[in-house]
XYZ file of C-alpha atoms in Angstrom:
762
model
C -47.684 22.026 8.380
C -50.851 22.289 10.234
C -52.310 25.939 10.460
C -52.488 25.814 14.247
C -48.614 25.771 14.548
C -47.545 29.148 15.919
C -44.002 30.367 14.300
C -42.790 33.403 16.749
C -39.272 34.422 16.660
C -36.719 33.402 19.110
C -36.079 35.828 21.858
C -34.402 35.876 25.010
C -36.014 36.662 28.369
C -36.256 40.468 27.890
C -37.702 40.111 24.355
C -34.422 40.678 22.507
C -33.454 38.484 19.776
C -31.371 35.418 21.186
C -27.706 36.209 20.122
C -26.021 34.318 17.112
C -29.681 33.108 16.117
C -30.688 34.845 12.592
C -34.591 35.323 13.464
C -35.228 31.696 13.715
C -38.660 31.046 12.958
C -39.788 28.943 15.946
C -42.089 26.103 15.631
C -43.890 25.075 19.308
C -45.763 21.903 19.299
C -48.071 21.884 22.134
C -47.359 24.820 24.554
C -44.260 26.410 26.505
C -43.081 23.365 28.584
C -39.735 21.738 27.379
C -40.280 18.271 25.858
C -39.314 15.412 28.301
C -37.996 13.385 25.464
C -35.047 16.171 25.551
C -34.382 16.031 29.257
C -31.475 13.491 29.104
C -29.946 15.608 25.953
C -30.238 18.745 27.884
C -28.681 17.118 30.938
C -25.558 16.129 29.345
C -25.460 19.624 27.383
C -25.459 21.462 30.607
C -22.591 19.492 32.048
C -20.436 19.626 29.047
C -21.259 22.929 27.529
C -23.114 25.238 29.907
C -23.532 28.309 27.361
C -25.216 26.410 24.771
C -28.343 27.651 23.422
C -31.229 24.964 24.450
C -33.899 26.814 23.027
C -32.358 26.541 19.629
C -31.483 22.805 20.121
C -35.267 22.221 21.055
C -36.595 23.920 17.914
C -34.375 21.905 15.766
C -35.851 18.841 17.468
C -39.156 20.102 16.837
C -38.377 20.492 13.353
C -36.841 17.029 12.829
C -39.585 15.362 14.743
C -42.157 17.100 12.511
C -40.733 15.964 9.328
C -39.595 12.569 10.272
C -43.047 11.967 11.867
C -44.320 9.233 9.491
C -40.808 7.351 9.369
C -39.682 4.539 11.077
C -36.063 2.908 11.578
C -35.542 -0.696 10.383
C -35.809 -1.702 14.198
C -39.362 -0.175 14.065
C -38.548 2.761 16.460
C -39.660 6.147 15.173
C -37.093 7.901 13.012
C -36.403 10.835 15.376
C -34.813 8.253 17.940
C -31.801 8.255 15.447
C -31.120 11.678 15.347
C -31.723 12.283 18.773
C -29.206 9.441 19.679
C -26.722 11.133 17.395
C -27.095 14.490 19.236
C -26.623 12.901 22.628
C -23.252 11.064 21.526
C -22.193 14.495 20.182
C -23.051 16.335 23.450
C -21.336 13.828 25.547
C -18.313 14.879 23.624
C -18.976 18.584 24.600
C -19.568 19.991 20.892
C -21.317 23.207 20.435
C -25.072 24.018 19.913
C -24.594 24.584 16.115
C -23.283 20.797 15.781
C -26.065 19.407 18.127
C -28.681 21.482 15.715
C -27.130 19.909 12.911
C -27.023 16.398 14.232
C -30.867 16.760 14.931
C -31.310 17.926 11.400
C -28.867 15.847 9.627
C -31.290 13.510 7.959
C -34.232 15.852 7.407
C -33.145 17.176 3.684
C -32.028 13.845 2.521
C -35.082 11.843 3.731
C -37.883 14.232 4.013
C -39.648 16.941 1.993
C -37.806 19.904 4.290
C -35.449 21.824 1.781
C -32.015 23.013 2.552
C -33.287 26.749 1.515
C -35.831 26.463 4.049
C -33.598 25.027 7.013
C -31.070 27.898 5.967
C -33.963 30.399 6.270
C -34.902 28.653 9.781
C -31.350 28.287 11.546
C -28.911 30.388 9.469
C -26.177 29.409 7.176
C -23.515 27.687 9.545
C -25.987 24.882 10.413
C -27.293 24.577 6.915
C -23.693 24.188 5.599
C -23.084 21.349 8.495
C -26.479 19.420 7.478
C -25.622 19.846 3.871
C -21.772 18.580 4.242
C -23.439 15.434 6.217
C -25.989 14.828 3.551
C -23.193 14.819 0.513
C -21.256 12.256 2.347
C -24.363 10.223 2.649
C -25.448 10.431 -0.806
C -22.316 8.627 -1.983
C -22.819 5.025 -3.096
C -20.226 2.395 -1.898
C -17.769 0.152 -3.776
C -14.097 0.101 -4.018
C -13.557 3.156 -6.224
C -16.763 4.865 -4.842
C -15.374 4.168 -1.345
C -12.532 6.079 -1.987
C -14.421 8.806 -3.696
C -16.354 9.144 -0.472
C -13.323 9.241 1.440
C -12.176 12.259 -0.606
C -15.413 13.857 -0.302
C -15.307 13.664 3.471
C -11.949 15.141 3.437
C -12.992 18.302 1.196
C -16.075 18.591 3.820
C -13.753 18.272 6.728
C -11.560 20.907 5.366
C -14.333 23.447 5.228
C -15.632 22.464 8.673
C -14.281 19.556 10.530
C -17.552 19.402 12.753
C -19.283 17.783 9.305
C -17.122 14.595 9.996
C -17.726 14.666 13.790
C -21.325 14.370 13.320
C -20.778 11.697 10.517
C -18.594 9.585 13.021
C -21.587 9.949 15.628
C -23.919 9.060 13.071
C -21.910 5.917 12.208
C -21.604 5.171 15.819
C -25.241 4.946 16.331
C -25.970 2.917 13.249
C -23.205 0.323 14.444
C -25.137 0.018 17.724
C -28.336 -0.795 16.079
C -26.911 -2.733 12.817
C -28.432 -6.284 14.119
C -31.589 -5.072 12.345
C -29.787 -5.010 8.827
C -29.251 -7.925 6.450
C -26.062 -9.800 6.771
C -24.258 -8.555 3.524
C -25.209 -5.115 4.500
C -23.896 -5.660 8.114
C -20.279 -7.194 7.043
C -20.028 -4.041 4.116
C -20.738 -1.415 6.821
C -18.520 -2.888 9.422
C -15.830 -3.221 6.794
C -15.931 0.479 6.159
C -16.330 1.202 10.075
C -12.800 -0.739 10.560
C -11.007 0.679 7.370
C -12.209 4.496 7.416
C -14.391 5.618 10.231
C -12.470 3.972 13.190
C -9.034 5.145 11.738
C -10.396 8.648 11.033
C -11.737 8.926 14.681
C -8.117 7.881 15.763
C -6.587 10.574 13.708
C -8.808 13.292 14.853
C -7.977 11.592 18.345
C -11.422 10.826 19.079
C -10.362 7.674 21.027
C -13.777 6.820 23.009
C -15.651 6.928 19.479
C -12.651 4.864 17.961
C -12.644 2.084 20.537
C -16.456 1.585 20.394
C -16.623 1.524 16.686
C -13.802 -1.054 16.466
C -15.392 -3.493 19.104
C -18.757 -3.290 17.274
C -17.456 -3.712 13.776
C -15.126 -6.632 15.199
C -18.354 -8.207 16.895
C -20.039 -7.989 13.495
C -17.468 -9.198 10.939
C -15.753 -11.781 13.519
C -18.185 -12.696 15.720
C -16.681 -16.176 17.047
C -13.133 -14.554 17.169
C -14.661 -11.433 19.196
C -16.500 -14.176 21.437
C -13.413 -16.318 22.253
C -11.372 -13.342 23.223
C -14.275 -11.907 25.484
C -14.402 -15.415 26.877
C -10.456 -15.524 27.476
C -10.709 -11.985 29.211
C -13.512 -12.786 31.505
C -11.648 -16.018 32.683
C -8.375 -13.709 33.526
C -10.247 -10.510 34.896
C -10.330 -11.677 38.650
C -6.839 -12.762 38.891
C -5.221 -9.547 37.089
C -7.711 -7.060 38.626
C -6.014 -8.178 42.039
C -2.476 -7.417 40.551
C -3.867 -4.029 38.946
C -5.213 -2.725 42.336
C -2.111 -3.741 44.021
C 0.034 -1.321 41.426
C -2.478 1.403 41.708
C -2.323 1.416 45.505
C 1.357 1.617 45.209
C 1.492 4.579 42.770
C -1.388 6.585 44.550
C 0.900 5.921 47.988
C 4.113 7.199 46.380
C 2.435 10.177 44.837
C 0.739 11.103 48.037
C 3.689 11.014 50.136
C 5.706 13.263 47.374
C 2.800 15.809 47.799
C 1.357 15.389 44.058
C -2.301 15.323 43.606
C -3.166 12.769 41.325
C -5.989 10.494 40.187
C -4.792 6.906 39.580
C -6.759 4.155 37.560
C -6.700 1.324 35.321
C -6.804 1.497 31.462
C -9.531 -0.641 30.019
C -8.524 -3.096 27.440
C -10.648 -3.229 24.332
C -11.138 -6.495 22.438
C -10.469 -5.296 19.181
C -7.285 -3.775 20.275
C -6.098 -6.864 22.143
C -6.551 -8.655 18.914
C -4.792 -6.200 16.852
C -1.788 -6.131 19.470
C -1.778 -10.092 19.040
C -1.423 -9.780 15.182
C 1.329 -6.648 15.249
C 3.572 -8.093 17.937
C 2.786 -11.781 16.714
C 2.166 -12.891 20.424
C 0.026 -14.856 22.031
C -3.267 -13.697 24.089
C -1.690 -14.067 27.535
C 1.349 -12.046 26.654
C -0.938 -9.026 25.482
C -3.645 -9.284 28.128
C -1.127 -9.755 31.228
C 0.298 -6.550 30.307
C -1.206 -4.427 32.989
C -2.034 -0.464 31.764
C -2.472 2.349 34.438
C -2.976 6.015 33.991
C -2.149 8.995 36.226
C -3.950 11.943 35.864
C -2.214 15.178 37.184
C -2.869 18.823 37.672
C -0.062 20.109 35.977
C 2.866 19.559 32.933
C 5.271 19.914 35.946
C 3.390 17.293 37.857
C 3.638 14.959 35.000
C 7.505 14.997 35.359
C 7.402 14.830 39.036
C 5.153 11.761 38.953
C 7.175 10.040 36.466
C 10.224 10.357 38.588
C 8.332 8.768 41.598
C 7.300 6.061 39.954
C 10.929 5.649 38.384
C 12.191 5.601 41.923
C 10.016 2.653 43.044
C 10.140 0.357 39.960
C 13.117 0.323 37.261
C 12.324 1.419 33.792
C 12.365 -0.867 30.851
C 14.928 0.665 28.480
C 13.633 2.137 24.883
C 10.299 2.444 26.307
C 9.929 6.092 27.607
C 8.046 8.380 25.258
C 7.492 11.962 25.710
C 4.610 12.864 23.895
C 4.196 16.283 25.894
C 7.523 17.925 24.518
C 6.612 16.334 20.938
C 2.718 15.670 20.626
C 1.406 13.136 18.226
C -0.133 13.969 14.766
C -3.636 14.070 16.495
C -2.633 16.452 18.908
C -2.543 13.780 21.839
C -0.035 14.592 24.693
C 1.106 12.459 27.285
C 4.287 10.704 29.122
C 4.738 6.830 28.250
C 6.843 4.527 30.422
C 7.030 0.801 31.033
C 8.381 -0.572 34.228
C 9.137 -3.857 35.982
C 6.395 -3.970 38.574
C 5.523 -6.331 41.399
C 6.346 -9.883 40.679
C 8.614 -8.908 37.958
C 5.619 -8.150 35.615
C 5.954 -5.137 33.118
C 3.486 -2.344 34.040
C 2.715 0.339 31.353
C 1.969 3.648 32.565
C 0.401 6.942 30.976
C 1.174 10.303 32.851
C -0.885 13.309 31.645
C -3.193 16.389 32.937
C -6.657 16.320 33.171
C -6.770 18.500 29.936
C -4.504 16.177 27.952
C -6.732 13.540 29.001
C -9.884 15.035 27.786
C -8.403 15.649 24.374
C -7.063 12.353 24.360
C -10.412 10.881 24.792
C -12.540 13.135 22.589
C -9.854 14.516 20.258
C -10.761 17.179 17.802
C -14.213 17.607 19.393
C -12.713 18.656 23.071
C -11.858 21.947 21.453
C -15.159 23.565 21.768
C -14.619 23.571 25.151
C -11.285 25.560 24.856
C -12.378 27.875 22.074
C -11.271 30.954 23.554
C -7.551 29.444 23.866
C -5.209 30.250 21.265
C -1.613 28.826 20.572
C 0.079 25.634 20.112
C 0.171 23.148 23.117
C 1.228 25.181 26.262
C 2.220 24.321 29.726
C -1.488 23.599 30.329
C -1.828 21.202 27.449
C -4.549 22.999 25.893
C -4.501 23.615 22.169
C -6.647 25.809 19.811
C -9.191 23.871 17.548
C -7.368 22.686 14.548
C -4.213 24.627 15.313
C -1.970 21.117 15.207
C -3.988 19.623 12.311
C -1.257 19.251 10.100
C -2.431 15.616 8.986
C -5.471 17.136 7.569
C -3.282 19.524 5.491
C -1.424 16.652 4.173
C -4.284 14.541 3.398
C -5.917 17.317 1.149
C -2.388 17.551 -0.582
C -2.654 14.035 -1.330
C -6.178 14.274 -2.703
C -4.968 16.751 -5.056
C -1.909 14.459 -6.261
C -3.582 11.126 -6.540
C -5.805 10.671 -9.658
C -6.858 7.201 -9.145
C -9.334 6.771 -6.147
C -8.544 3.281 -5.290
C -4.901 4.324 -4.774
C -5.920 7.194 -2.781
C -7.550 4.823 -0.400
C -5.109 2.487 -0.353
C -2.669 5.337 0.857
C -5.162 6.658 3.364
C -5.581 3.120 4.772
C -2.067 2.846 5.179
C -1.218 6.071 6.585
C -4.296 5.714 9.234
C -2.604 2.622 10.691
C 0.932 3.615 11.334
C 2.927 4.912 13.994
C 5.458 7.809 13.246
C 9.214 8.384 13.747
C 10.552 12.121 13.698
C 13.734 13.068 12.127
C 15.567 16.318 11.506
C 16.757 18.218 8.378
C 20.274 19.418 8.485
C 18.639 22.921 9.491
C 16.884 21.433 12.366
C 13.550 21.311 10.966
C 11.300 18.082 12.532
C 9.515 15.789 9.708
C 7.210 13.254 10.909
C 7.208 10.145 8.575
C 5.754 6.522 9.094
C 7.549 4.032 11.297
C 10.049 2.137 9.114
C 10.384 5.032 6.594
C 13.807 5.333 4.875
C 15.677 8.270 3.364
C 13.909 8.053 0.179
C 10.723 8.666 2.293
C 12.283 11.737 3.811
C 13.535 13.106 0.465
C 9.669 13.138 -0.912
C 8.550 14.603 2.472
C 10.955 17.777 1.742
C 9.959 17.949 -1.985
C 9.053 15.875 -4.968
C 11.791 16.787 -6.952
C 14.420 15.927 -4.119
C 12.678 12.517 -3.928
C 13.045 12.075 -7.806
C 16.805 13.350 -7.923
C 17.775 11.471 -4.656
C 21.032 9.221 -5.383
C 22.521 9.195 -1.627
C 21.769 9.844 1.863
C 23.663 10.942 5.066
C 22.237 10.133 8.416
C 23.753 11.490 11.424
C 26.885 12.418 9.477
C 27.413 8.582 8.012
C 26.909 7.627 4.635
C 23.930 4.823 4.493
C 22.090 2.870 2.055
C 18.749 4.403 0.638
C 17.073 1.541 2.155
C 18.223 1.933 5.477
C 15.270 2.676 8.355
C 15.526 6.026 10.034
C 14.910 6.337 13.778
C 13.674 9.190 16.153
C 16.041 12.018 16.342
C 18.047 11.004 13.010
C 19.474 14.106 11.171
C 19.209 13.214 7.454
C 20.863 14.947 4.543
C 20.099 13.901 0.885
C 22.432 14.089 -2.087
C 20.677 14.786 -5.351
C 21.571 14.275 -9.199
C 21.939 17.083 -11.325
C 21.474 15.158 -14.404
C 18.135 16.265 -16.384
C 17.326 12.374 -16.861
C 17.307 11.731 -13.123
C 14.476 9.895 -11.798
C 13.459 7.193 -9.229
C 14.131 3.485 -9.450
C 11.476 0.864 -9.522
C 13.194 -0.945 -6.661
C 12.021 1.998 -4.188
C 8.621 0.676 -4.324
C 9.943 -2.260 -2.543
C 11.027 -0.456 0.652
C 9.327 3.205 1.068
C 6.839 3.267 3.506
C 5.047 6.679 3.330
C 1.916 7.065 0.994
C 3.524 10.330 -0.614
C 6.742 8.639 -1.621
C 4.750 5.711 -3.172
C 2.388 7.773 -5.057
C 5.024 9.949 -6.418
C 7.277 7.105 -7.548
C 4.472 5.624 -9.333
C 3.150 8.728 -11.189
C 6.927 8.958 -12.636
C 6.726 5.615 -14.352
C 4.120 6.726 -17.106
C 0.848 5.084 -18.136
C 2.725 3.826 -21.442
C 4.598 1.014 -19.512
C 1.339 -0.240 -18.472
C 0.607 -2.180 -21.498
C 4.004 -3.710 -21.527
C 3.430 -4.659 -17.886
C 0.047 -6.165 -18.476
C 1.668 -8.328 -21.397
C 4.509 -9.346 -19.262
C 2.267 -10.389 -16.113
C 0.065 -12.345 -18.382
C 3.108 -14.303 -19.844
C 4.714 -14.848 -16.410
C 1.314 -16.286 -15.216
C 1.001 -18.737 -18.171
C 4.459 -19.788 -17.634
C 3.940 -20.554 -14.125
C 1.106 -22.524 -15.006
C 2.645 -24.673 -18.129
C 5.553 -25.419 -15.767
C 2.982 -27.080 -13.391
C 1.195 -28.844 -16.067
C -1.970 -27.165 -15.052
C -5.174 -26.652 -17.648
C -4.605 -23.284 -18.541
C -8.293 -22.675 -19.963
C -9.829 -23.812 -16.770
C -8.022 -21.687 -14.579
C -7.509 -18.614 -16.536
C -11.160 -18.092 -16.965
C -12.447 -14.311 -16.950
C -14.784 -15.077 -13.909
C -11.700 -16.684 -11.840
C -9.024 -14.284 -12.452
C -11.503 -11.113 -11.922
C -12.776 -12.646 -8.607
C -9.056 -12.989 -7.749
C -8.121 -9.444 -8.807
C -11.102 -8.176 -6.594
C -9.666 -10.483 -3.857
C -6.221 -8.809 -3.953
C -7.870 -5.284 -4.126
C -7.337 -4.710 -7.888
C -9.954 -3.060 -9.813
C -9.857 -5.271 -12.932
C -7.808 -8.261 -14.443
C -5.630 -5.853 -16.339
C -4.612 -4.363 -13.234
C -3.854 -7.883 -11.691
C -1.375 -8.736 -14.771
C 0.214 -5.198 -14.485
C 1.078 -5.759 -10.970
C 2.313 -9.214 -11.861
C 4.374 -7.512 -14.523
C 5.693 -4.829 -12.443
C 6.848 -7.315 -9.813
C 4.231 -6.045 -7.088
C 3.102 -9.707 -6.797
C 4.645 -13.052 -7.920
C 2.951 -14.941 -10.821
C 3.391 -18.201 -8.679
C 1.492 -16.669 -5.793
C -1.421 -15.882 -8.317
C -1.296 -19.511 -9.545
C -1.503 -20.972 -6.103
C -4.562 -18.520 -5.218
C -6.310 -19.810 -8.635
C -5.531 -23.337 -7.888
C -7.144 -22.970 -4.334
C -10.113 -21.199 -5.592
C -11.189 -24.049 -7.533
C -10.576 -26.828 -4.828
C -6.700 -27.591 -4.883
C -4.434 -29.183 -7.483
C -6.414 -32.575 -7.121
C -9.477 -30.937 -8.313
C -7.746 -29.115 -11.129
C -5.909 -32.151 -12.763
C -8.246 -35.248 -11.723
C -11.179 -36.415 -13.158
C -13.573 -35.918 -10.260
C -15.950 -38.893 -11.056
C -12.980 -41.441 -10.289
C -11.701 -39.422 -7.168
C -12.857 -41.634 -4.539
C -11.411 -43.436 -1.420
C -12.136 -47.038 -0.466
C -13.106 -47.754 3.307
C -10.296 -49.600 4.653
C -11.986 -52.810 5.115
C -10.617 -56.492 4.798
C -10.917 -58.115 1.316
C -13.076 -56.380 -1.538
C -15.537 -53.906 0.034
C -18.972 -54.834 -0.988
C -22.138 -52.637 -0.149
C -22.818 -54.013 3.199
C -19.510 -54.174 4.436
C -18.831 -50.415 3.195
C -21.946 -49.289 5.290
C -23.892 -48.655 2.108
C -26.573 -50.605 0.001
C -27.065 -50.203 -3.640
C -30.671 -50.445 -4.310
C -31.483 -53.898 -6.130
C -27.957 -55.396 -5.845
C -26.263 -55.708 -2.363
C -23.263 -57.080 -3.707
C -21.925 -54.369 -5.766
C -18.402 -52.795 -4.863
C -18.866 -49.481 -2.957
C -16.284 -46.845 -2.267
C -17.155 -43.691 -0.342
C -15.845 -40.298 -2.224
C -13.131 -38.590 -0.464
C -14.308 -35.295 -2.281
C -17.137 -34.966 0.204
C -16.388 -37.899 2.847
C -19.829 -38.995 3.370
C -21.061 -40.539 6.759
C -24.454 -41.984 7.985
C -26.851 -39.437 8.349
C -26.039 -37.659 5.040
C -28.397 -37.804 2.151
C -26.218 -39.709 -0.401
C -26.159 -40.801 -4.151
C -24.274 -43.390 -6.105
C -22.249 -42.930 -9.229
C -21.058 -45.960 -11.344
C -17.408 -45.540 -12.005
C -15.327 -47.394 -14.712
C -13.812 -50.222 -13.077
C -14.232 -49.197 -9.524
C -17.483 -50.113 -8.651
C -20.126 -47.526 -7.151
C -18.647 -44.250 -6.071
C -20.780 -42.588 -3.241
C -20.956 -38.826 -2.923
C -23.103 -36.606 -0.558
C -26.328 -35.138 -2.248
C -25.073 -31.554 -1.839
C -21.386 -32.116 -3.071
C -20.479 -29.873 -5.579
C -19.183 -32.586 -7.972
C -22.787 -34.099 -8.217
C -23.864 -31.292 -10.426
C -21.398 -32.635 -12.787
C -22.164 -36.143 -12.421
C -26.072 -35.467 -13.127
C -24.811 -34.666 -16.753
C -24.665 -38.807 -16.938
C -27.764 -39.694 -15.449
C -27.787 -43.296 -16.587
C -24.704 -43.789 -14.327
C -26.427 -42.546 -11.366
C -27.877 -45.304 -9.049
C -29.810 -45.078 -5.876
C -28.004 -46.115 -2.683
C -29.018 -46.154 1.278
C -26.778 -46.322 4.471
C -26.541 -49.847 6.135
C -23.558 -49.784 8.521
C -22.237 -52.646 10.274
C -19.834 -53.212 12.955
C -16.962 -53.309 10.903
C -17.884 -49.859 8.755
C -15.224 -47.333 9.473
C -15.841 -44.115 7.728
C -13.741 -40.937 7.046
C -14.395 -37.753 8.515
C -12.688 -34.238 7.923
C -12.847 -31.471 10.391
C -11.587 -27.877 10.489
C -10.408 -26.041 13.306
C -10.160 -22.226 13.673
C -8.551 -20.605 16.563
C -6.398 -17.449 17.666
C -2.867 -18.528 17.164
C -0.560 -19.374 20.408
C 2.086 -21.608 21.284
C 1.221 -25.307 21.993
C -2.571 -25.217 20.150
C -1.403 -27.953 17.546
C -0.524 -30.240 20.275
C -3.783 -29.503 22.320
C -6.005 -30.111 19.533
C -4.026 -33.536 18.510
C -4.267 -34.587 22.231
C -7.866 -33.858 22.680
C -8.660 -35.960 19.537
C -6.565 -38.762 20.619
C -8.538 -38.401 24.028
C -11.870 -38.893 22.099
C -10.278 -42.235 20.480
C -10.239 -41.145 17.023
C -7.724 -42.319 14.730
C -5.900 -39.032 12.924
C -4.768 -39.968 9.122
C -3.680 -36.832 8.238
C -3.466 -32.971 9.643
C -2.637 -29.855 8.288
C -2.241 -26.165 9.938
C -1.894 -22.567 8.329
C -1.762 -19.461 10.098
C -2.760 -16.305 8.282
C -1.394 -13.020 9.156
C -4.020 -11.906 11.316
C -3.172 -14.599 13.611
C -5.862 -16.929 13.063
C -4.481 -20.827 12.875
C -6.849 -22.921 10.420
C -6.059 -26.669 11.207
C -7.729 -29.428 9.005
C -7.879 -33.097 10.573
C -8.936 -36.186 8.656
C -9.746 -39.457 10.799
C -11.582 -42.456 10.900
C -14.548 -43.309 13.158
C -16.596 -46.099 13.501
C -19.775 -44.306 14.664
C -20.630 -40.778 13.343
C -22.889 -40.139 16.344
C -19.675 -39.870 18.107
C -18.782 -36.601 16.338
C -20.812 -34.256 18.126
C -18.936 -35.280 21.367
C -15.566 -34.715 19.618
C -16.471 -31.222 18.125
C -17.672 -30.087 21.637
C -14.292 -31.344 23.230
C -12.196 -29.377 20.685
C -14.482 -26.297 20.993
C -13.358 -26.264 24.644
C -9.785 -25.672 23.705
C -8.616 -22.146 24.594
C -8.369 -19.976 21.795
C -10.484 -21.979 19.705
C -13.538 -20.150 18.043
C -14.791 -22.583 15.713
C -14.785 -26.241 14.738
C -16.955 -27.819 12.219
C -17.011 -30.796 9.852
C -15.792 -30.069 6.544
C -16.856 -32.100 3.056
C -13.859 -31.488 0.857
C -15.248 -29.814 -2.674
C -18.530 -28.420 -0.882
C -16.265 -27.459 2.070
């Protein structure tokens, strides 16, 4: 550090040491005036946390700026812009000055010569431990098992000080905002981590503003075409929807004014990723989701929440079964609100959330909001305020899992599942409330009570009636479990087919010892081989180590043995594995046929010679020519010819995957060139990718017919994430017309991508 830097102690105006600051060594960079770069941050801090010590925050900035002075971001900006942006995000959440200092310094120990001991000497133990927690999370390398390990370390760090995770979430949010400067594979990896780990954790901590932005940024990065299509559909419908929304808001505001209830009524924003998720979860089209209008009513007290609910129900009829009271029974992340759905104007449903301002602040900022209410104690009271961390049972549950689950991959699967489900609340016979994932069964309940109760469970009574163990539990059910006294009692493997909670699944799997794994692997291998022999498929080609390993990773198994074991234990069908293996090498045809002979003659009268097929063989115009169906070449494509046995010359695109194998017989390769005539007809295959909805297929086929193309075949598959993939093969005389066809199909509502495919090279 330069010699002219002064390092006095931090003192208050009277010369005394600033409270809570351990003789912080102050580095002033150029005089006593405040750095103008910090003005926007300080403006936010003053508004959200008036008691924060701005001098310590400025000192943290000076230290970070000095140590990062020679570093740049991938965007070319000075590195200090990143910690400053992270601190600004946290200031908007209303976090305390220690968190803001740690945010400014969070990369110094990892990326500069500044040591943790120096930092502890300058800023004290609390800020040092926060920076150390964030640094440890950053050091972990990502891969499947490592990723789960990262989550574990996060959980451990959170248990010591939850602010570590809040800094990490803000760090990830700013990185996602500037992700465009990274290479594509890094962008995809980080975006997937964000969707699977960070956004759900933000949700679990109640930090919805962070969650929504993380989800939309990751969605746009991973699926840009789907994102753009939803954005386009939203903007098309926005004006009509806004008029309806305004009408509802005016009527609700008027009714509440008449009832002397002071309230703020506003529309709820729709986030693109949540629209898409609802389309998948509810299996409905875009219009069914987007036309559902949501409004939020903010009032002064809990009493006013219920009064507002009565006023709204007096105007519009509520939809049965859609009322939820999260004020009396808050959600896992301390969320409190009244939810109701009513039949509004024009008979359209309207969703309402009614809550106090304090509840709203907590719903938006979650656990980060609690530094505002640090002096408050106890569980949710009439004001809807909660002591920090008092209601974070989920965090404790996660720590228990982390100790129970030895396999990192299994822990991650449990966590992913637990982060994505809603809950039901049931009672023990003594009236204790137990929260379980939606769709849980008496077996899940038994394991939630105690592991031994789960292992010995043989029957259940729900609300006084005997029920099967696979019955689904509903809100408010009273559950009683019958257990076996036999020393040999244990769980059934069939339970894995219906249990919903991660805890139950982990405990059942642990029961079945590792010794059975070898048997399962052998059984799985045999089952896959049997399924292949039954279909007459080539075992050697399909069951190669590379193909099986790639498939195992696609299905989220760590290795081939785990895939075999999964088949042997009945987690996945052998037939499903075979189908995926066949699909991975280009379908049954590719597995069975000699690719050199797989070609399709163009549909012409008589024997198709070179000129009539639109292709001329160098040196002999009268050779019989066939256009290969594995890559469907059309004029404009670079092509090669292959002399087949008894079927003339087969013409392939130069980039066809099969050409690599044909090159092993160079004496049968011939030079060919395009020479289309008026009679020539060419095959074209296209793939259409769209957000699924009713009448989608009929709209696409009608558009193709309007473009005067003759459709020969069509196939449609719909994935679980509501993406419909349609493949069409049709004849065309002039391939130049293809651009107009693709443009017309792209204009259909819901279609986000359409392109020509070429069989094997797809």
